[in-house]
PDB file of C-alpha atoms and ligand atoms in Angstrom:
ATOM      1  CA  MET A 117    -151.764 112.739 111.674  1.00  0.00           C
ATOM      2  CA  ALA A 118    -149.209 112.666 108.626  1.00  0.00           C
ATOM      3  CA  PHE A 119    -148.095 109.423 109.912  1.00  0.00           C
ATOM      4  CA  ILE A 120    -151.374 107.601 110.326  1.00  0.00           C
ATOM      5  CA  LEU A 121    -151.684 108.999 106.310  1.00  0.00           C
ATOM      6  CA  GLY A 122    -148.397 107.457 105.503  1.00  0.00           C
ATOM      7  CA  ILE A 123    -149.642 104.082 106.513  1.00  0.00           C
ATOM      8  CA  LEU A 124    -152.855 104.300 104.862  1.00  0.00           C
ATOM      9  CA  VAL A 125    -151.277 105.197 101.730  1.00  0.00           C
ATOM     10  CA  THR A 126    -148.720 102.582 101.847  1.00  0.00           C
ATOM     11  CA  ASN A 127    -151.125  99.841 102.047  1.00  0.00           C
ATOM     12  CA  VAL A 128    -152.806 100.331  99.313  1.00  0.00           C
ATOM     13  CA  VAL A 129    -151.143  98.670  96.473  1.00  0.00           C
ATOM     14  CA  PRO A 130    -152.060  99.704  93.095  1.00  0.00           C
ATOM     15  CA  ALA A 131    -153.133  96.428  90.699  1.00  0.00           C
ATOM     16  CA  GLY A 132    -149.665  95.755  88.306  1.00  0.00           C
ATOM     17  CA  ALA A 133    -147.521  97.219  91.314  1.00  0.00           C
ATOM     18  CA  GLU A 134    -144.081  95.710  92.449  1.00  0.00           C
ATOM     19  CA  GLU A 135    -144.399  93.833  95.500  1.00  0.00           C
ATOM     20  CA  HIS A 136    -141.379  92.596  97.244  1.00  0.00           C
ATOM     21  CA  ALA A 137    -141.516  89.087  99.294  1.00  0.00           C
ATOM     22  CA  ASP A 138    -138.678  86.389 100.111  1.00  0.00           C
ATOM     23  CA  VAL A 139    -140.724  83.739  97.996  1.00  0.00           C
ATOM     24  CA  LEU A 140    -143.353  83.680  95.461  1.00  0.00           C
ATOM     25  CA  LEU A 141    -145.436  80.394  95.757  1.00  0.00           C
ATOM     26  CA  GLN A 142    -148.023  79.632  93.002  1.00  0.00           C
ATOM     27  CA  ALA A 143    -150.073  76.750  93.174  1.00  0.00           C
ATOM     28  CA  GLY A 144    -150.764  75.917  89.653  1.00  0.00           C
ATOM     29  CA  HIS A 145    -154.329  76.326  88.457  1.00  0.00           C
ATOM     30  CA  GLU A 146    -155.979  77.060  91.694  1.00  0.00           C
ATOM     31  CA  GLY A 147    -158.933  79.633  91.595  1.00  0.00           C
ATOM     32  CA  ARG A 148    -159.482  78.318  87.581  1.00  0.00           C
ATOM     33  CA  PRO A 149    -162.038  78.608  86.125  1.00  0.00           C
ATOM     34  CA  ALA A 150    -163.624  81.493  88.181  1.00  0.00           C
ATOM     35  CA  SER A 151    -160.726  83.735  87.550  1.00  0.00           C
ATOM     36  CA  CYS A 152    -160.047  82.735  83.955  1.00  0.00           C
ATOM     37  CA  ALA A 153    -162.445  85.862  82.899  1.00  0.00           C
ATOM     38  CA  ARG A 154    -160.616  88.480  84.454  1.00  0.00           C
ATOM     39  CA  PHE A 155    -157.781  86.727  81.748  1.00  0.00           C
ATOM     40  CA  PRO A 156    -159.408  85.982  78.440  1.00  0.00           C
ATOM     41  CA  ARG A 157    -156.422  86.224  76.232  1.00  0.00           C
ATOM     42  CA  ARG A 158    -154.447  84.066  78.865  1.00  0.00           C
ATOM     43  CA  PRO A 159    -155.398  80.033  78.051  1.00  0.00           C
ATOM     44  CA  CYS A 160    -157.593  78.771  80.860  1.00  0.00           C
ATOM     45  CA  ASN A 161    -155.511  75.615  81.569  1.00  0.00           C
ATOM     46  CA  LEU A 162    -157.795  73.733  84.183  1.00  0.00           C
ATOM     47  CA  GLY A 163    -154.338  71.099  84.620  1.00  0.00           C
ATOM     48  CA  ALA A 164    -154.697  67.392  84.644  1.00  0.00           C
ATOM     49  CA  PRO A 165    -157.317  65.632  86.428  1.00  0.00           C
ATOM     50  CA  GLY A 166    -157.020  66.223  89.889  1.00  0.00           C
ATOM     51  CA  GLU A 167    -153.879  68.133  89.676  1.00  0.00           C
ATOM     52  CA  ARG A 168    -156.156  71.507  90.899  1.00  0.00           C
ATOM     53  CA  GLN A 169    -156.778  69.752  93.946  1.00  0.00           C
ATOM     54  CA  MET A 170    -153.120  68.966  94.459  1.00  0.00           C
ATOM     55  CA  THR A 171    -151.219  72.165  93.748  1.00  0.00           C
ATOM     56  CA  PRO A 172    -152.906  74.308  97.154  1.00  0.00           C
ATOM     57  CA  LEU A 173    -152.091  71.768  99.774  1.00  0.00           C
ATOM     58  CA  VAL A 174    -148.338  71.649  98.408  1.00  0.00           C
ATOM     59  CA  ALA A 175    -147.962  75.146  98.089  1.00  0.00           C
ATOM     60  CA  ASP A 176    -149.370  75.950 101.621  1.00  0.00           C
ATOM     61  CA  GLU A 177    -147.686  73.781 103.692  1.00  0.00           C
ATOM     62  CA  ALA A 178    -144.452  74.690 101.969  1.00  0.00           C
ATOM     63  CA  ALA A 179    -145.563  78.240 102.785  1.00  0.00           C
ATOM     64  CA  ARG A 180    -146.640  77.474 106.427  1.00  0.00           C
ATOM     65  CA  ARG A 181    -142.912  76.048 106.638  1.00  0.00           C
ATOM     66  CA  LEU A 182    -140.922  78.937 105.072  1.00  0.00           C
ATOM     67  CA  ARG A 183    -142.997  81.180 107.155  1.00  0.00           C
ATOM     68  CA  ALA A 184    -142.199  79.357 110.449  1.00  0.00           C
ATOM     69  CA  ALA A 185    -138.569  80.109 109.087  1.00  0.00           C
ATOM     70  CA  GLY A 186    -138.975  83.731 109.001  1.00  0.00           C
ATOM     71  CA  LEU A 187    -139.644  84.217 105.259  1.00  0.00           C
ATOM     72  CA  VAL A 188    -142.097  86.598 103.997  1.00  0.00           C
ATOM     73  CA  VAL A 189    -143.903  84.301 101.786  1.00  0.00           C
ATOM     74  CA  ALA A 190    -146.609  85.649  98.347  1.00  0.00           C
ATOM     75  CA  ARG A 191    -148.950  82.476  98.181  1.00  0.00           C
ATOM     76  CA  VAL A 192    -150.608  82.894  94.819  1.00  0.00           C
ATOM     77  CA  PRO A 193    -152.961  81.312  92.590  1.00  0.00           C
ATOM     78  CA  ALA A 194    -153.394  80.546  88.880  1.00  0.00           C
ATOM     79  CA  ASP A 195    -154.322  83.998  88.014  1.00  0.00           C
ATOM     80  CA  PHE A 196    -153.464  87.450  89.703  1.00  0.00           C
ATOM     81  CA  THR A 197    -151.867  90.661  88.537  1.00  0.00           C
ATOM     82  CA  GLN A 198    -149.212  91.921  90.913  1.00  0.00           C
ATOM     83  CA  HIS A 199    -145.339  91.749  89.958  1.00  0.00           C
ATOM     84  CA  TYR A 200    -143.229  90.305  92.217  1.00  0.00           C
ATOM     85  CA  ARG A 201    -139.631  91.347  93.163  1.00  0.00           C
ATOM     86  CA  VAL A 202    -138.232  87.916  95.194  1.00  0.00           C
ATOM     87  CA  ARG A 203    -135.184  85.818  95.576  1.00  0.00           C
ATOM     88  CA  ALA A 204    -137.088  82.355  94.763  1.00  0.00           C
ATOM     89  CA  ALA A 205    -140.409  81.851  92.800  1.00  0.00           C
ATOM     90  CA  VAL A 206    -141.816  78.337  92.334  1.00  0.00           C
ATOM     91  CA  PHE A 207    -144.810  77.470  90.362  1.00  0.00           C
ATOM     92  CA  ILE A 208    -146.161  74.437  91.661  1.00  0.00           C
ATOM     93  CA  HIS A 209    -147.685  71.977  89.244  1.00  0.00           C
ATOM     94  CA  PHE A 210    -148.389  67.718  88.758  1.00  0.00           C
ATOM     95  CA  ASP A 211    -148.413  66.513  85.020  1.00  0.00           C
ATOM     96  CA  GLY A 212    -151.056  65.077  82.738  1.00  0.00           C
ATOM     97  CA  ALA A 213    -149.555  62.975  79.884  1.00  0.00           C
ATOM     98  CA  TYR A 214    -151.776  61.014  77.089  1.00  0.00           C
ATOM     99  CA  PRO A 215    -151.178  57.826  76.823  1.00  0.00           C
ATOM    100  CA  PRO A 216    -150.755  57.937  80.576  1.00  0.00           C
ATOM    101  CA  CYS A 217    -147.581  57.184  82.293  1.00  0.00           C
ATOM    102  CA  THR A 218    -145.444  58.238  79.067  1.00  0.00           C
ATOM    103  CA  SER A 219    -144.158  61.598  81.502  1.00  0.00           C
ATOM    104  CA  GLY A 220    -142.515  61.807  85.153  1.00  0.00           C
ATOM    105  CA  ALA A 221    -141.494  64.718  87.331  1.00  0.00           C
ATOM    106  CA  SER A 222    -140.321  67.904  85.310  1.00  0.00           C
ATOM    107  CA  ILE A 223    -138.801  71.139  85.401  1.00  0.00           C
ATOM    108  CA  GLY A 224    -139.257  74.254  83.503  1.00  0.00           C
ATOM    109  CA  TYR A 225    -136.962  77.247  84.059  1.00  0.00           C
ATOM    110  CA  PRO A 226    -136.090  80.931  82.079  1.00  0.00           C
ATOM    111  CA  PRO A 227    -132.615  81.799  81.534  1.00  0.00           C
ATOM    112  CA  GLY A 228    -130.843  82.461  84.509  1.00  0.00           C
ATOM    113  CA  SER A 229    -132.067  79.193  86.766  1.00  0.00           C
ATOM    114  CA  ALA A 230    -130.650  76.751  85.330  1.00  0.00           C
ATOM    115  CA  ALA A 231    -128.264  76.041  88.570  1.00  0.00           C
ATOM    116  CA  ALA A 232    -131.587  76.146  90.572  1.00  0.00           C
ATOM    117  CA  ALA A 233    -133.433  73.141  87.980  1.00  0.00           C
ATOM    118  CA  ARG A 234    -130.233  71.054  88.591  1.00  0.00           C
ATOM    119  CA  ALA A 235    -130.248  71.547  92.608  1.00  0.00           C
ATOM    120  CA  TRP A 236    -133.704  70.513  92.068  1.00  0.00           C
ATOM    121  CA  ARG A 237    -133.324  67.723  89.780  1.00  0.00           C
ATOM    122  CA  ALA A 238    -130.611  66.060  92.737  1.00  0.00           C
ATOM    123  CA  PHE A 239    -132.924  66.889  95.950  1.00  0.00           C
ATOM    124  CA  TYR A 240    -135.866  65.728  94.247  1.00  0.00           C
ATOM    125  CA  GLY A 241    -134.382  62.479  92.203  1.00  0.00           C
ATOM    126  CA  ARG A 242    -133.186  61.224  96.516  1.00  0.00           C
ATOM    127  CA  TYR A 243    -136.942  60.952  96.828  1.00  0.00           C
ATOM    128  CA  PHE A 244    -139.165  60.558  93.752  1.00  0.00           C
ATOM    129  CA  PRO A 245    -138.636  57.207  92.677  1.00  0.00           C
ATOM    130  CA  PHE A 246    -140.153  57.425  88.733  1.00  0.00           C
ATOM    131  CA  ARG A 247    -138.229  59.003  85.707  1.00  0.00           C
ATOM    132  CA  ILE A 248    -137.434  62.966  85.718  1.00  0.00           C
ATOM    133  CA  MET A 249    -137.939  64.185  82.208  1.00  0.00           C
ATOM    134  CA  PRO A 250    -135.384  66.538  80.508  1.00  0.00           C
ATOM    135  CA  ASP A 251    -135.528  69.851  81.771  1.00  0.00           C
ATOM    136  CA  ASP A 252    -137.675  72.474  79.714  1.00  0.00           C
ATOM    137  CA  PHE A 253    -139.377  69.807  77.863  1.00  0.00           C
ATOM    138  CA  THR A 254    -142.540  71.301  77.039  1.00  0.00           C
ATOM    139  CA  ALA A 255    -142.953  74.672  75.529  1.00  0.00           C
ATOM    140  CA  GLY A 256    -145.380  75.328  78.356  1.00  0.00           C
ATOM    141  CA  LEU A 257    -142.238  74.976  80.798  1.00  0.00           C
ATOM    142  CA  ARG A 258    -139.899  77.359  78.924  1.00  0.00           C
ATOM    143  CA  HIS A 259    -142.552  79.616  78.353  1.00  0.00           C
ATOM    144  CA  TYR A 260    -144.474  80.148  81.272  1.00  0.00           C
ATOM    145  CA  TYR A 261    -146.656  82.653  81.926  1.00  0.00           C
ATOM    146  CA  GLY A 262    -145.982  83.053  85.233  1.00  0.00           C
ATOM    147  CA  TYR A 263    -142.157  84.317  84.454  1.00  0.00           C
ATOM    148  CA  ARG A 264    -142.752  87.520  83.692  1.00  0.00           C
ATOM    149  CA  SER A 265    -144.682  88.048  87.096  1.00  0.00           C
ATOM    150  CA  VAL A 266    -141.430  88.193  88.597  1.00  0.00           C
ATOM    151  CA  ASP A 267    -138.094  90.063  88.760  1.00  0.00           C
ATOM    152  CA  PRO A 268    -135.320  87.667  87.073  1.00  0.00           C
ATOM    153  CA  ASN A 269    -133.962  86.260  90.214  1.00  0.00           C
ATOM    154  CA  SER A 270    -131.344  82.713  90.465  1.00  0.00           C
ATOM    155  CA  ASN A 271    -134.740  80.632  91.434  1.00  0.00           C
ATOM    156  CA  THR A 272    -137.520  80.904  89.416  1.00  0.00           C
ATOM    157  CA  LEU A 273    -138.942  77.500  88.433  1.00  0.00           C
ATOM    158  CA  VAL A 274    -141.956  75.420  87.392  1.00  0.00           C
ATOM    159  CA  ILE A 275    -141.913  72.229  89.606  1.00  0.00           C
ATOM    160  CA  GLU A 276    -144.330  69.464  88.311  1.00  0.00           C
ATOM    161  CA  PHE A 277    -143.731  66.720  90.834  1.00  0.00           C
ATOM    162  CA  GLY A 278    -144.933  64.047  89.119  1.00  0.00           C
ATOM    163  CA  GLU A 279    -147.508  62.623  86.057  1.00  0.00           C
ATOM    164  CA  ILE A 280    -150.602  62.720  87.949  1.00  0.00           C
ATOM    165  CA  THR A 281    -152.673  60.286  85.390  1.00  0.00           C
ATOM    166  CA  CYS A 282    -150.132  57.565  86.011  1.00  0.00           C
ATOM    167  CA  PRO A 283    -151.939  55.456  88.326  1.00  0.00           C
ATOM    168  CA  ALA A 284    -148.426  54.443  89.489  1.00  0.00           C
ATOM    169  CA  GLN A 285    -147.050  57.757  90.367  1.00  0.00           C
ATOM    170  CA  ARG A 286    -150.764  59.114  91.336  1.00  0.00           C
ATOM    171  CA  ALA A 287    -150.530  56.617  94.027  1.00  0.00           C
ATOM    172  CA  TRP A 288    -147.269  57.722  95.585  1.00  0.00           C
ATOM    173  CA  LEU A 289    -147.996  61.622  94.784  1.00  0.00           C
ATOM    174  CA  VAL A 290    -151.476  62.025  96.305  1.00  0.00           C
ATOM    175  CA  PRO A 291    -150.612  60.950  99.917  1.00  0.00           C
ATOM    176  CA  ARG A 292    -147.762  63.047  99.849  1.00  0.00           C
ATOM    177  CA  ALA A 293    -149.221  66.474  99.444  1.00  0.00           C
ATOM    178  CA  ARG A 294    -147.764  68.025 102.541  1.00  0.00           C
ATOM    179  CA  GLU A 295    -144.758  66.007 102.393  1.00  0.00           C
ATOM    180  CA  LEU A 296    -144.076  67.394  99.101  1.00  0.00           C
ATOM    181  CA  GLY A 297    -144.764  70.889 100.665  1.00  0.00           C
ATOM    182  CA  GLU A 298    -142.135  70.108 103.034  1.00  0.00           C
ATOM    183  CA  LEU A 299    -139.203  68.847 100.779  1.00  0.00           C
ATOM    184  CA  LEU A 300    -140.200  72.021  98.651  1.00  0.00           C
ATOM    185  CA  ALA A 301    -139.497  74.191 101.530  1.00  0.00           C
ATOM    186  CA  ARG A 302    -136.563  72.889 102.803  1.00  0.00           C
ATOM    187  CA  PHE A 303    -135.197  72.866  99.515  1.00  0.00           C
ATOM    188  CA  ILE A 304    -135.983  76.552  99.291  1.00  0.00           C
ATOM    189  CA  LEU A 305    -134.311  77.535 102.435  1.00  0.00           C
ATOM    190  CA  LEU A 306    -131.112  75.708 101.262  1.00  0.00           C
ATOM    191  CA  ARG A 307    -131.132  77.896  97.926  1.00  0.00           C
ATOM    192  CA  LEU A 308    -131.448  81.145 100.155  1.00  0.00           C
ATOM    193  CA  HIS A 309    -129.527  80.105 103.177  1.00  0.00           C
ATOM    194  CA  GLY A 310    -127.266  77.590 101.732  1.00  0.00           C
TER     195      GLY A 310
HETATM  196 ZN1   ZN B   7    -150.498  72.189  85.828  1.00  0.00          ZN
END
């Protein structure tokens, strides 16, 4: 009976508790606007047109492949209350720009993940045929709210896979959602296993 109670108790995770996983994957903007009501002080950013449809496709494919490789993946939407201890945390986005085609792919990271950002730039630059903007080039990338939901680790990145408001980039990105997820999974495995 004590054994059974132990199982029951450990399965009850209070809001705000720390959860352990190997990798946290967030699909940017997923679940909004419905989830915004629970976080009234957080801007209810719905993303660029088409972005909210793309990020779950990339996140789900990356999660599927990482789990197939034996990793524990926490796959979260835009708004969540848990805090995570992980070895890698990737927040998946696509950029929107006005006027269109003034942006590209980009990378955001908190202090401590500069090496991971450099590695992603080199890795993704071999596939992405458009420009990659300077790291942390917007305040949103420098101070992304999701950074606070994970313990410091050396692989915390906001990845914007491209500018979805630019027709040429959009035409390249949209048919490749699963491929982008596969690329991301390969990159994370390289970071964690070398
Ligand atoms: Zn976004």
